[in-house]
PDB file of C-alpha atoms and ligand atoms in Angstrom:
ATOM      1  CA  UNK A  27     -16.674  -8.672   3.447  1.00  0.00           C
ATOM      2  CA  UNK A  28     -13.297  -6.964   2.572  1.00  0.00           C
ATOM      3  CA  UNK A  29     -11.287  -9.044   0.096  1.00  0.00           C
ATOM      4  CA  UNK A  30      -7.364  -9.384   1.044  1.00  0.00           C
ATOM      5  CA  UNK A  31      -5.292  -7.809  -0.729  1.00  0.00           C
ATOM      6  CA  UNK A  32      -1.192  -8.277  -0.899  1.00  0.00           C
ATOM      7  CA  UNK A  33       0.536  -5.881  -2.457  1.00  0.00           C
ATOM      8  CA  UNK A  34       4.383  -6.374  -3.350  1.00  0.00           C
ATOM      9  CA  UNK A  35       6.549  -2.856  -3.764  1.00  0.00           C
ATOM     10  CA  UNK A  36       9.558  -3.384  -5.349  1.00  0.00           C
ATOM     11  CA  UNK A  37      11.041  -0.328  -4.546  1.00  0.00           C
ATOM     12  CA  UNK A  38      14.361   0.887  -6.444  1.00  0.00           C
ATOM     13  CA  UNK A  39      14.842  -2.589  -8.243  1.00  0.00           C
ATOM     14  CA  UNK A  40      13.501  -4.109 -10.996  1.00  0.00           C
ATOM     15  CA  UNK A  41      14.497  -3.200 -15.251  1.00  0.00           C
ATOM     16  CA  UNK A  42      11.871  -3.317 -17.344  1.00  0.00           C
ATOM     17  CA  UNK A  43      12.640  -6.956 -18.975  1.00  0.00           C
ATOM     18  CA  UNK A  44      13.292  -8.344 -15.152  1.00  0.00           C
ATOM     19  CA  UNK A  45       9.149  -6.815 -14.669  1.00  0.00           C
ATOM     20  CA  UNK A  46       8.236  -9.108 -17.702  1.00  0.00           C
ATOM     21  CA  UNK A  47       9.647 -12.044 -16.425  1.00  0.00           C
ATOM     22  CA  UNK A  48       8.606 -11.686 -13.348  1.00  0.00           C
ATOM     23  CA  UNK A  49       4.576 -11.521 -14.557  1.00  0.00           C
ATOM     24  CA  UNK A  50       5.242 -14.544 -16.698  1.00  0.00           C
ATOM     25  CA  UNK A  51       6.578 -16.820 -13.930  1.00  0.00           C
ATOM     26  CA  UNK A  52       3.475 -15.868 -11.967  1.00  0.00           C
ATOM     27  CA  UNK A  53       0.673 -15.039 -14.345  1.00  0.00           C
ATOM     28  CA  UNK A  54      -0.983 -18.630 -14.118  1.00  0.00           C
ATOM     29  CA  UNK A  55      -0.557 -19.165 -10.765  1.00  0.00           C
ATOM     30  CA  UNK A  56      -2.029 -16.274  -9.141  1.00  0.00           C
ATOM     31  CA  UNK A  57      -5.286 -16.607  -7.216  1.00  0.00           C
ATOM     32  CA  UNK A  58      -8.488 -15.796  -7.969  1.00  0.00           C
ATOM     33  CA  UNK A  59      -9.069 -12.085  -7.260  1.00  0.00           C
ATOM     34  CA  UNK A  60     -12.623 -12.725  -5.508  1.00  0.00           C
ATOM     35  CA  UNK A  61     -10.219 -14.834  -2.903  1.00  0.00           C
ATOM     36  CA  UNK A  62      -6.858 -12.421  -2.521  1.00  0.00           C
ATOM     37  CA  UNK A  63      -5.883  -9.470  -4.584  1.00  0.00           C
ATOM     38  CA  UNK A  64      -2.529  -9.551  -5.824  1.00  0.00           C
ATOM     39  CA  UNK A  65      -0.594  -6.550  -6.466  1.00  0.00           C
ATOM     40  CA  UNK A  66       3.076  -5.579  -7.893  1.00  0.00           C
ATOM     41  CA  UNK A  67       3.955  -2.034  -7.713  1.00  0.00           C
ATOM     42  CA  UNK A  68       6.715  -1.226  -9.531  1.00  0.00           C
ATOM     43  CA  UNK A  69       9.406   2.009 -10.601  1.00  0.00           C
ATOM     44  CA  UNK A  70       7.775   4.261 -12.816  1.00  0.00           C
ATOM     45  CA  UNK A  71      10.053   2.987 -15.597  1.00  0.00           C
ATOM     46  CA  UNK A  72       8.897  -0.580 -15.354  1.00  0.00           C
ATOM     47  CA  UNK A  73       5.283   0.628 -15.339  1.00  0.00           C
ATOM     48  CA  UNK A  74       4.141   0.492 -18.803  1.00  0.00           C
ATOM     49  CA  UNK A  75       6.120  -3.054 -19.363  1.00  0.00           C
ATOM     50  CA  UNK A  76       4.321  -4.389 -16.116  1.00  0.00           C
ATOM     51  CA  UNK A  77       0.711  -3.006 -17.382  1.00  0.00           C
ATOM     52  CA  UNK A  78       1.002  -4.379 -20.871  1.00  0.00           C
ATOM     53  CA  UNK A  79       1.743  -7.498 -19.050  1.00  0.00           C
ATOM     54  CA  UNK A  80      -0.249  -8.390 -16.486  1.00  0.00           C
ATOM     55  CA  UNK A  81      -3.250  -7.580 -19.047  1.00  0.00           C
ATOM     56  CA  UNK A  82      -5.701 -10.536 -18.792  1.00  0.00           C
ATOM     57  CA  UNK A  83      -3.744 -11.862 -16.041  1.00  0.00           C
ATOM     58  CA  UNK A  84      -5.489 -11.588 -11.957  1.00  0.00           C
ATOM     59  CA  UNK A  85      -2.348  -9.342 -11.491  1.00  0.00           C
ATOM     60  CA  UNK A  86      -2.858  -5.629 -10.024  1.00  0.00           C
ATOM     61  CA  UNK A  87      -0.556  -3.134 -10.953  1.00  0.00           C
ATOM     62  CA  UNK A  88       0.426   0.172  -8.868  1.00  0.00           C
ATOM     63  CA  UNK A  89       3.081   3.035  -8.768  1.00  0.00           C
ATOM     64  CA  UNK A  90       4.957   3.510  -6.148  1.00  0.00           C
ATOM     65  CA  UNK A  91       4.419   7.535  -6.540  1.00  0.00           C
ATOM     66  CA  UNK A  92       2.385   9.907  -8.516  1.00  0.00           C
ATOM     67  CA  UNK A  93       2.465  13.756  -8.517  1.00  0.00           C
ATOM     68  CA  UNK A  94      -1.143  15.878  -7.780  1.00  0.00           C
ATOM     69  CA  UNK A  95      -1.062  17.882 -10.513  1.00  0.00           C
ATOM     70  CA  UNK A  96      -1.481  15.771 -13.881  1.00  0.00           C
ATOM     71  CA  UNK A  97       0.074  17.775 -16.343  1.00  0.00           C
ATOM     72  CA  UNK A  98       2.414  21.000 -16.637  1.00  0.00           C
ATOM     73  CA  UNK A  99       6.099  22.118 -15.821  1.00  0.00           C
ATOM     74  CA  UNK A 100       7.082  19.637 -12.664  1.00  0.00           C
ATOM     75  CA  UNK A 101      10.150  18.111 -14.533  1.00  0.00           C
ATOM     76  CA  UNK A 102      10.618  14.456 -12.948  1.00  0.00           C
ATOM     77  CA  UNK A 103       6.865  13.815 -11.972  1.00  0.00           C
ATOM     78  CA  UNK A 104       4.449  11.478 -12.680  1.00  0.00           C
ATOM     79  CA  UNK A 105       0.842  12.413 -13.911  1.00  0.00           C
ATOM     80  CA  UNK A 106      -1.851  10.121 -11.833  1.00  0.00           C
ATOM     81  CA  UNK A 107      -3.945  10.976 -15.129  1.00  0.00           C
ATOM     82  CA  UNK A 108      -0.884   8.840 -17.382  1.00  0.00           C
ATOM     83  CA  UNK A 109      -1.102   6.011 -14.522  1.00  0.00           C
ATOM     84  CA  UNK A 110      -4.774   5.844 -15.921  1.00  0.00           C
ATOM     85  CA  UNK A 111      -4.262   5.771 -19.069  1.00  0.00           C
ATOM     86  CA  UNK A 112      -1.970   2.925 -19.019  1.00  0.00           C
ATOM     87  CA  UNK A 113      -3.817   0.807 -16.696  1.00  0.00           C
ATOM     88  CA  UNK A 114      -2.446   1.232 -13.308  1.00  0.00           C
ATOM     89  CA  UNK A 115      -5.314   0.093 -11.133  1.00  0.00           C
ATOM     90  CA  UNK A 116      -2.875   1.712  -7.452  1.00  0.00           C
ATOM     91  CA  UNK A 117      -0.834   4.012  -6.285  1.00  0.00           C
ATOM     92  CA  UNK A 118       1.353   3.721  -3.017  1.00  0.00           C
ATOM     93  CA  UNK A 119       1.460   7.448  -1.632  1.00  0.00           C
ATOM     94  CA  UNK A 120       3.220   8.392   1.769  1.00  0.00           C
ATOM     95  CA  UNK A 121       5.701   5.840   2.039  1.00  0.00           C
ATOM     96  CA  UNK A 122       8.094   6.789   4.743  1.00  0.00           C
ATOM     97  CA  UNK A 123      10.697   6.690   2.546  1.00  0.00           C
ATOM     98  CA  UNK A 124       9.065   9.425   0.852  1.00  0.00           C
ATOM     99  CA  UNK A 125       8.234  11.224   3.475  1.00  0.00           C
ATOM    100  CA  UNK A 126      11.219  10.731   5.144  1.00  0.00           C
ATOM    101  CA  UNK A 127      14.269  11.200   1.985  1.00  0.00           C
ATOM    102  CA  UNK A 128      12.137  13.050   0.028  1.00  0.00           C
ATOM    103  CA  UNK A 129      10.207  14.964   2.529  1.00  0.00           C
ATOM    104  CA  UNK A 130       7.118  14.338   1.603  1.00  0.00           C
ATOM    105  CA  UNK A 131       4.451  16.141   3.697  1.00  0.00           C
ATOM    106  CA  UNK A 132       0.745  15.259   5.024  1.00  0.00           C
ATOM    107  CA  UNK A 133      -0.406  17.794   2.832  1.00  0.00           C
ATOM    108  CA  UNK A 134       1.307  16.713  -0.243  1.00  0.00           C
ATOM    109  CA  UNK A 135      -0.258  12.984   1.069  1.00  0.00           C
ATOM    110  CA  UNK A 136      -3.611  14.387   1.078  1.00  0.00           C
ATOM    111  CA  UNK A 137      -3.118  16.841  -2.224  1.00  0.00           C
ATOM    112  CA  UNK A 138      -2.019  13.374  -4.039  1.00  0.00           C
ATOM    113  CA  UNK A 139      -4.742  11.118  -2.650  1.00  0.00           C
ATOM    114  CA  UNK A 140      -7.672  13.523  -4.115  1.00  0.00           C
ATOM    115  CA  UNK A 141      -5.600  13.389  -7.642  1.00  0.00           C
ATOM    116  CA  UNK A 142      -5.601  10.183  -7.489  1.00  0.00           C
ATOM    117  CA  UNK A 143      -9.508   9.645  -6.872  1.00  0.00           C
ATOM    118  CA  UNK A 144      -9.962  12.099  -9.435  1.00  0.00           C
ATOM    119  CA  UNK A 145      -8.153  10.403 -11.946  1.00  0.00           C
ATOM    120  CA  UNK A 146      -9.329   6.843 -11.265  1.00  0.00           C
ATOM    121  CA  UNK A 147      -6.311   5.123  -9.498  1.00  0.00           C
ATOM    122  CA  UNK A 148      -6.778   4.346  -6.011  1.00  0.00           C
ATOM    123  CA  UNK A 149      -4.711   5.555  -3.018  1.00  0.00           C
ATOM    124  CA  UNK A 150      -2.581   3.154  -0.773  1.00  0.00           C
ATOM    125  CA  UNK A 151      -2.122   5.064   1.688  1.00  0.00           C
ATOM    126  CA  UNK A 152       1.546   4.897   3.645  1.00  0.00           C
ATOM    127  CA  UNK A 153       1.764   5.736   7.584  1.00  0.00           C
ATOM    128  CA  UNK A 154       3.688   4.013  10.670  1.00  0.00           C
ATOM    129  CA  UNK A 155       5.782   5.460  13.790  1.00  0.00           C
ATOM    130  CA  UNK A 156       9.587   5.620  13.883  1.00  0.00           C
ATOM    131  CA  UNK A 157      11.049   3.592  16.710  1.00  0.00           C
ATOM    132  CA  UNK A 158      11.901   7.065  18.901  1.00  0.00           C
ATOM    133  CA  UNK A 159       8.123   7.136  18.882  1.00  0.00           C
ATOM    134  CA  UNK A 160       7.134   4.104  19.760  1.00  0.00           C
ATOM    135  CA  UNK A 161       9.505   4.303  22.337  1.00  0.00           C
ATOM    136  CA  UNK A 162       7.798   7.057  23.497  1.00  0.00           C
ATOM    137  CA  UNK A 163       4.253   5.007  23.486  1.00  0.00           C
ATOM    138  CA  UNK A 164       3.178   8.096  20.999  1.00  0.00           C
ATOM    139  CA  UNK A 165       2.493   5.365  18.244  1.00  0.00           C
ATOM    140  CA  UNK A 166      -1.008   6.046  18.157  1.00  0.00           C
ATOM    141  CA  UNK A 167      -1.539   9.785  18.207  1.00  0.00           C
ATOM    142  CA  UNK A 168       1.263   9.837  15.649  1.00  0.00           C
ATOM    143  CA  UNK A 169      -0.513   7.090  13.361  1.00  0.00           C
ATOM    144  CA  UNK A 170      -4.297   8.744  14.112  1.00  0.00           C
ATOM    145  CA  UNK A 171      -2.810  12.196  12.812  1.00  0.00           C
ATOM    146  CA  UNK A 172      -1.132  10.681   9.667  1.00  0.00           C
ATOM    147  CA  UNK A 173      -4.641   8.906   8.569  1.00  0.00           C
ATOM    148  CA  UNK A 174      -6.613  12.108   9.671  1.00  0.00           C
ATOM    149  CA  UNK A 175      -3.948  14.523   7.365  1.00  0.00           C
ATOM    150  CA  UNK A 176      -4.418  12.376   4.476  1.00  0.00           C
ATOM    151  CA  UNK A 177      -7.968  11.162   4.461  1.00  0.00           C
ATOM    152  CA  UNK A 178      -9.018  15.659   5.142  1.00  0.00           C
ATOM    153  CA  UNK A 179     -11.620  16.138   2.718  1.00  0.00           C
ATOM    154  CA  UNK A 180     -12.479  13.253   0.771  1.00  0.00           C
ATOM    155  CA  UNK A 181     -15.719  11.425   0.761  1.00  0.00           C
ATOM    156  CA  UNK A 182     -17.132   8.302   2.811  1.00  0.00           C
ATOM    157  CA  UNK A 183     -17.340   6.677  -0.761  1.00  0.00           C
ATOM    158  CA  UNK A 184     -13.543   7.017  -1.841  1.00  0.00           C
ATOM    159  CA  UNK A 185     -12.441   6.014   1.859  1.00  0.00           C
ATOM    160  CA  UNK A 186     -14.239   2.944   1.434  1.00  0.00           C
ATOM    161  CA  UNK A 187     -11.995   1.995  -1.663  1.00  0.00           C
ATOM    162  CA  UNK A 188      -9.171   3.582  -0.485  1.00  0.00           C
ATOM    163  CA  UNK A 189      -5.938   1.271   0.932  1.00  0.00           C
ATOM    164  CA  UNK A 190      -4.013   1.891   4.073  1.00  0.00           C
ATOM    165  CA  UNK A 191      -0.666   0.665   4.601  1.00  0.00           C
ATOM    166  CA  UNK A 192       0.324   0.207   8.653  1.00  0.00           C
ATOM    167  CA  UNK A 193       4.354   0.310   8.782  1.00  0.00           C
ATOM    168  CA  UNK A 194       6.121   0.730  11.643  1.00  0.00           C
ATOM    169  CA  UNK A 195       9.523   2.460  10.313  1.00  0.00           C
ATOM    170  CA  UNK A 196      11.156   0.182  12.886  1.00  0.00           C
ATOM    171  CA  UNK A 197      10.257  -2.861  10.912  1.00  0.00           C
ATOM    172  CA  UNK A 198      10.524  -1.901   7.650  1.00  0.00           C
ATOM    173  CA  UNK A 199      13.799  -3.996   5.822  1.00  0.00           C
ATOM    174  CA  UNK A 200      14.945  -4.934   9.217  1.00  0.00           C
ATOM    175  CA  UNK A 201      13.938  -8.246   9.442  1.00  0.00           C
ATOM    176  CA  UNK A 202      12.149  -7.034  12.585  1.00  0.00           C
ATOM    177  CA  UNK A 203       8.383  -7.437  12.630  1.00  0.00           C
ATOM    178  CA  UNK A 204       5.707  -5.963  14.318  1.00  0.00           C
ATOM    179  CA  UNK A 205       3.937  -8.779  16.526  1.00  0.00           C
ATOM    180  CA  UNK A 206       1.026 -10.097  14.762  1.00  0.00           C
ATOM    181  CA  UNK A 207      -0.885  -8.491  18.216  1.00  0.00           C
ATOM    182  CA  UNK A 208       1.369  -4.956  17.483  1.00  0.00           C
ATOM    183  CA  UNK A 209       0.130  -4.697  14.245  1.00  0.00           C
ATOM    184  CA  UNK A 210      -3.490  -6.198  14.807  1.00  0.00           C
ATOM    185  CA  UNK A 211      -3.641  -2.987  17.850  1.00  0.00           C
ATOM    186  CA  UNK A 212      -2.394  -0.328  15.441  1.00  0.00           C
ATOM    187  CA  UNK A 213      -4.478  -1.583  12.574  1.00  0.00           C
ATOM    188  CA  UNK A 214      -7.721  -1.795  14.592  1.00  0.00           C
ATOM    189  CA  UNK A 215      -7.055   1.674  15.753  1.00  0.00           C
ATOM    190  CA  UNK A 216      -6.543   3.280  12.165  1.00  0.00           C
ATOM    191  CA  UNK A 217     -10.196   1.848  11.734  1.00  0.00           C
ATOM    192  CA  UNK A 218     -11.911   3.361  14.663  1.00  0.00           C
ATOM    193  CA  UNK A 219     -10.675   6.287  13.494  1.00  0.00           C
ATOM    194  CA  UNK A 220     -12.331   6.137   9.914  1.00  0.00           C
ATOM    195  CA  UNK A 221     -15.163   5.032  12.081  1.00  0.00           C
ATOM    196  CA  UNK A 222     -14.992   8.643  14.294  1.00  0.00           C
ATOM    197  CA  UNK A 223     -14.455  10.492  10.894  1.00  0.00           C
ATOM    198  CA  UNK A 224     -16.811   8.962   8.571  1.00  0.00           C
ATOM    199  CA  UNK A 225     -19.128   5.730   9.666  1.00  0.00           C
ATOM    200  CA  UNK A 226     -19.390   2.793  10.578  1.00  0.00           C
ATOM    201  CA  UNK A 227     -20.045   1.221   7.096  1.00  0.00           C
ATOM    202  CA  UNK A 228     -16.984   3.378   5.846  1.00  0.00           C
ATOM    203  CA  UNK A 229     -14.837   1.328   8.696  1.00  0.00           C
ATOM    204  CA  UNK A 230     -15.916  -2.047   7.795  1.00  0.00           C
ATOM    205  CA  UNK A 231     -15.286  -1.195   3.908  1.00  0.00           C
ATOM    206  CA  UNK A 232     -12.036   0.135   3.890  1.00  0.00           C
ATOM    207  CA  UNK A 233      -8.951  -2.021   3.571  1.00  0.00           C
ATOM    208  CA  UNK A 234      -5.788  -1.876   6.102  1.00  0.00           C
ATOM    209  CA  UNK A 235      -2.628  -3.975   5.304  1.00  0.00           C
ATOM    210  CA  UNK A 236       0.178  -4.374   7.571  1.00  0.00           C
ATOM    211  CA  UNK A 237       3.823  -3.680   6.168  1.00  0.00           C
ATOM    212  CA  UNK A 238       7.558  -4.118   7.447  1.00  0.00           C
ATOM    213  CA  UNK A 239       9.545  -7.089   7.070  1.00  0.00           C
ATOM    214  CA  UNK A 240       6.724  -9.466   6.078  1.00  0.00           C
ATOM    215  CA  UNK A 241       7.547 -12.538   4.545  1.00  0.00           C
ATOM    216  CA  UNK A 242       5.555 -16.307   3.866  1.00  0.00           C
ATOM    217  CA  UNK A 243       6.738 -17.315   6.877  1.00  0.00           C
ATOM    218  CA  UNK A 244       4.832 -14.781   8.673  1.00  0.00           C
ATOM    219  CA  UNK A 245       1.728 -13.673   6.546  1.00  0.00           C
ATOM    220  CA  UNK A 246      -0.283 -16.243   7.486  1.00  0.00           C
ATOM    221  CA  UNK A 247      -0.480 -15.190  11.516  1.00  0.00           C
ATOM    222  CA  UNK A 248      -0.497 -12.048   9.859  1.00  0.00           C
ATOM    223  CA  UNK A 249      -3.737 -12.266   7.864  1.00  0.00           C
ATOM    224  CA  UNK A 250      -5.831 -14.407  10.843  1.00  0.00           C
ATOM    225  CA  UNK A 251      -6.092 -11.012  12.430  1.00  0.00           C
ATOM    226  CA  UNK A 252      -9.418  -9.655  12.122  1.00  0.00           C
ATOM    227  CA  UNK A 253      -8.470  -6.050  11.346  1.00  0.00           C
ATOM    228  CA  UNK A 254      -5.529  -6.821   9.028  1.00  0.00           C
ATOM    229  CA  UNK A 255      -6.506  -7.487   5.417  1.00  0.00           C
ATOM    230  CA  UNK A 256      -3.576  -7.520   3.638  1.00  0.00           C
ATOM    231  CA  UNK A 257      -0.195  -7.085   3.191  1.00  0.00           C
ATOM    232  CA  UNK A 258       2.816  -4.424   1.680  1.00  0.00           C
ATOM    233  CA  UNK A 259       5.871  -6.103   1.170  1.00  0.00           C
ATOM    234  CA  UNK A 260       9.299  -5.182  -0.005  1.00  0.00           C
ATOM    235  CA  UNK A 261      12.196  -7.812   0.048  1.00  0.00           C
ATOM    236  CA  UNK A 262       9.857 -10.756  -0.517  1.00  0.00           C
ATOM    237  CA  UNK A 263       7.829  -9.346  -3.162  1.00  0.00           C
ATOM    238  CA  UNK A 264      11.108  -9.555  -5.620  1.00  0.00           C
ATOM    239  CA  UNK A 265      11.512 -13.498  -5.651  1.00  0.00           C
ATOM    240  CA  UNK A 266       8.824 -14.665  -7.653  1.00  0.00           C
ATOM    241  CA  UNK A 267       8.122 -17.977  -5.940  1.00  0.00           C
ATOM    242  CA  UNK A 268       8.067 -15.657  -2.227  1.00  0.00           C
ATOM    243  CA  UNK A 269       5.394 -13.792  -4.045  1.00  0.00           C
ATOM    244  CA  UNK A 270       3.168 -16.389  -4.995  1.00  0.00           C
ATOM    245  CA  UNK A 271       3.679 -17.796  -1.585  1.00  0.00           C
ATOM    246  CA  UNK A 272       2.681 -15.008  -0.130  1.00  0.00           C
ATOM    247  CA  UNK A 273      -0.291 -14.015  -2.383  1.00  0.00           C
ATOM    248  CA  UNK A 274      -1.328 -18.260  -2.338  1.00  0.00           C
ATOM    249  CA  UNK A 275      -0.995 -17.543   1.841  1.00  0.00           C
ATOM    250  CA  UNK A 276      -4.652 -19.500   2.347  1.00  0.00           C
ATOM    251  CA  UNK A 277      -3.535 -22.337   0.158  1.00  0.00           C
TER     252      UNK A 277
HETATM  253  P1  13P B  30      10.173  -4.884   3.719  1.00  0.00           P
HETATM  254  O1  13P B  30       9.081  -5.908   3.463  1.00  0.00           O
HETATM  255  O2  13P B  30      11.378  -5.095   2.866  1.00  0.00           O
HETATM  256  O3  13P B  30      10.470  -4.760   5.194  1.00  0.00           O
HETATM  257  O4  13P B  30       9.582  -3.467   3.242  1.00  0.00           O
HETATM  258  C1  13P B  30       8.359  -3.058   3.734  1.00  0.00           C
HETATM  259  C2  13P B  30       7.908  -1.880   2.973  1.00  0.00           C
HETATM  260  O5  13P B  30       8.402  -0.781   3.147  1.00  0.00           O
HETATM  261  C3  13P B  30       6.837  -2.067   1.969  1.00  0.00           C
HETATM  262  O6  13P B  30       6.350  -0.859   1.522  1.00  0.00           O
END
């Protein structure tokens, strides 16, 4: 069956000496990857200091970003082939704070989720309503069209590696989270549709975490429900004792 896996994303924070304290205080206490993934993904800055790091350690790393093109003039970028290279086992793409400061679009979503496959880092993939949305019950069709945009084109064998992140722009840094049923409804829904689009084998394999304002107090609620298998977290992925508590959530 699918393994957890709880990803932290740190955002804008973090210095590169802050990222190597931050894998020392929980290198040893991590748990065993067969059990719960753990993941940090961290600024592009911190990235090389975080891979050389968690080397040998059962921490995952990730971006937070990654251009589709690997190489060539796109001043400011970073090549998914260099994430690679280094180590970097994820990439977050989609995040609605790049899609919404940054203007990230579906198509760039999709354009970076094939680079990424082709360069061996895999895809968390970002989607989630705004509350004018949700308001308008369109939470759904909104969601279904996100995952449909980004997944265009690639195979039944990447989708079944591939991550997707469920968070509800209302709850992200708010403190407000989605009901455990809220996000259990949205997350079950994102896999019927890579059931429609690929199979059901596909479904089953692929991995859906719910984000936006998750914390240890709630994770555990969080994780009973059968179609959520992990977690993305912000705030409390900066602490490392939340971290651990969060990753150690069966404990
Ligand atoms: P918070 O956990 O701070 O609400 O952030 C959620 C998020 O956006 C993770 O990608």
């Amino acid at each position: 069956m699918r393994t957890p896996i709880i990803a932290g994303n740190w955002k804008l924070h973090m210095n590169p000496e802050q990222t190597a304290e931050f894998v020392k205080a929980v290198k040893g206490k991590l748990p065993d990857p067969s059990k719960v993934e753990s993941v940090i993904a961290a600024p592009a800055v911190d990235l090389y200091v975080l891979a050389e790091n968690a080397k040998g350690t059962n921490l995952h790393t990730g971006a937070e970003n990654a251009y589709f093109e690997v190489e060539g003039a796109f001043t400011g970028e970073t090549s998914p082939k260099v994430l690679n290279e280094m180590g970097i086992d994820y990439c977050i793409i989609g995040h609605s704070e790049r899609r919404g400061y940054f203007h990230e679009t579906d198509e760039d979503i999709n354009k970076k989720a094939k680079a990424l496959f082709a360069n061996g880092v895999t895809p968390i993939i970002c989607c989630g309503e705004s509350l004018e949305t949700r308001e308008a019950n369109k939470q759904e069709e909104w969601v279904v069209g996100q995952i449909k945009a980004a997944l265009d084109g690639l195979t039944a064998e990447q989708v079944s590696k591939v991550v997707i992140a469920y968070e509800p722009i209302w709850a992200i840094g708010t403190g407000k989270t989605a009901s455990a049923d809220q996000a259990e409804e949205m997350c079950k829904t994102i896999r019927e549709t890579v059931k429609d689009l690929y199979n059901e084998e596909t479904a089953e394999n692929v991995r859906i975490q719910y984000g936006g304002s998750v914390k240890p107090a709630n994770i555990k609620e969080l994780m009973a429900k059968p179609d959520i298998d992990g977690g993305l977290v912000g705030g409390a992925s900066l602490d490392p004792e939340s971290y651990l508590a969060l990753v150690n959530y069966q404990d």
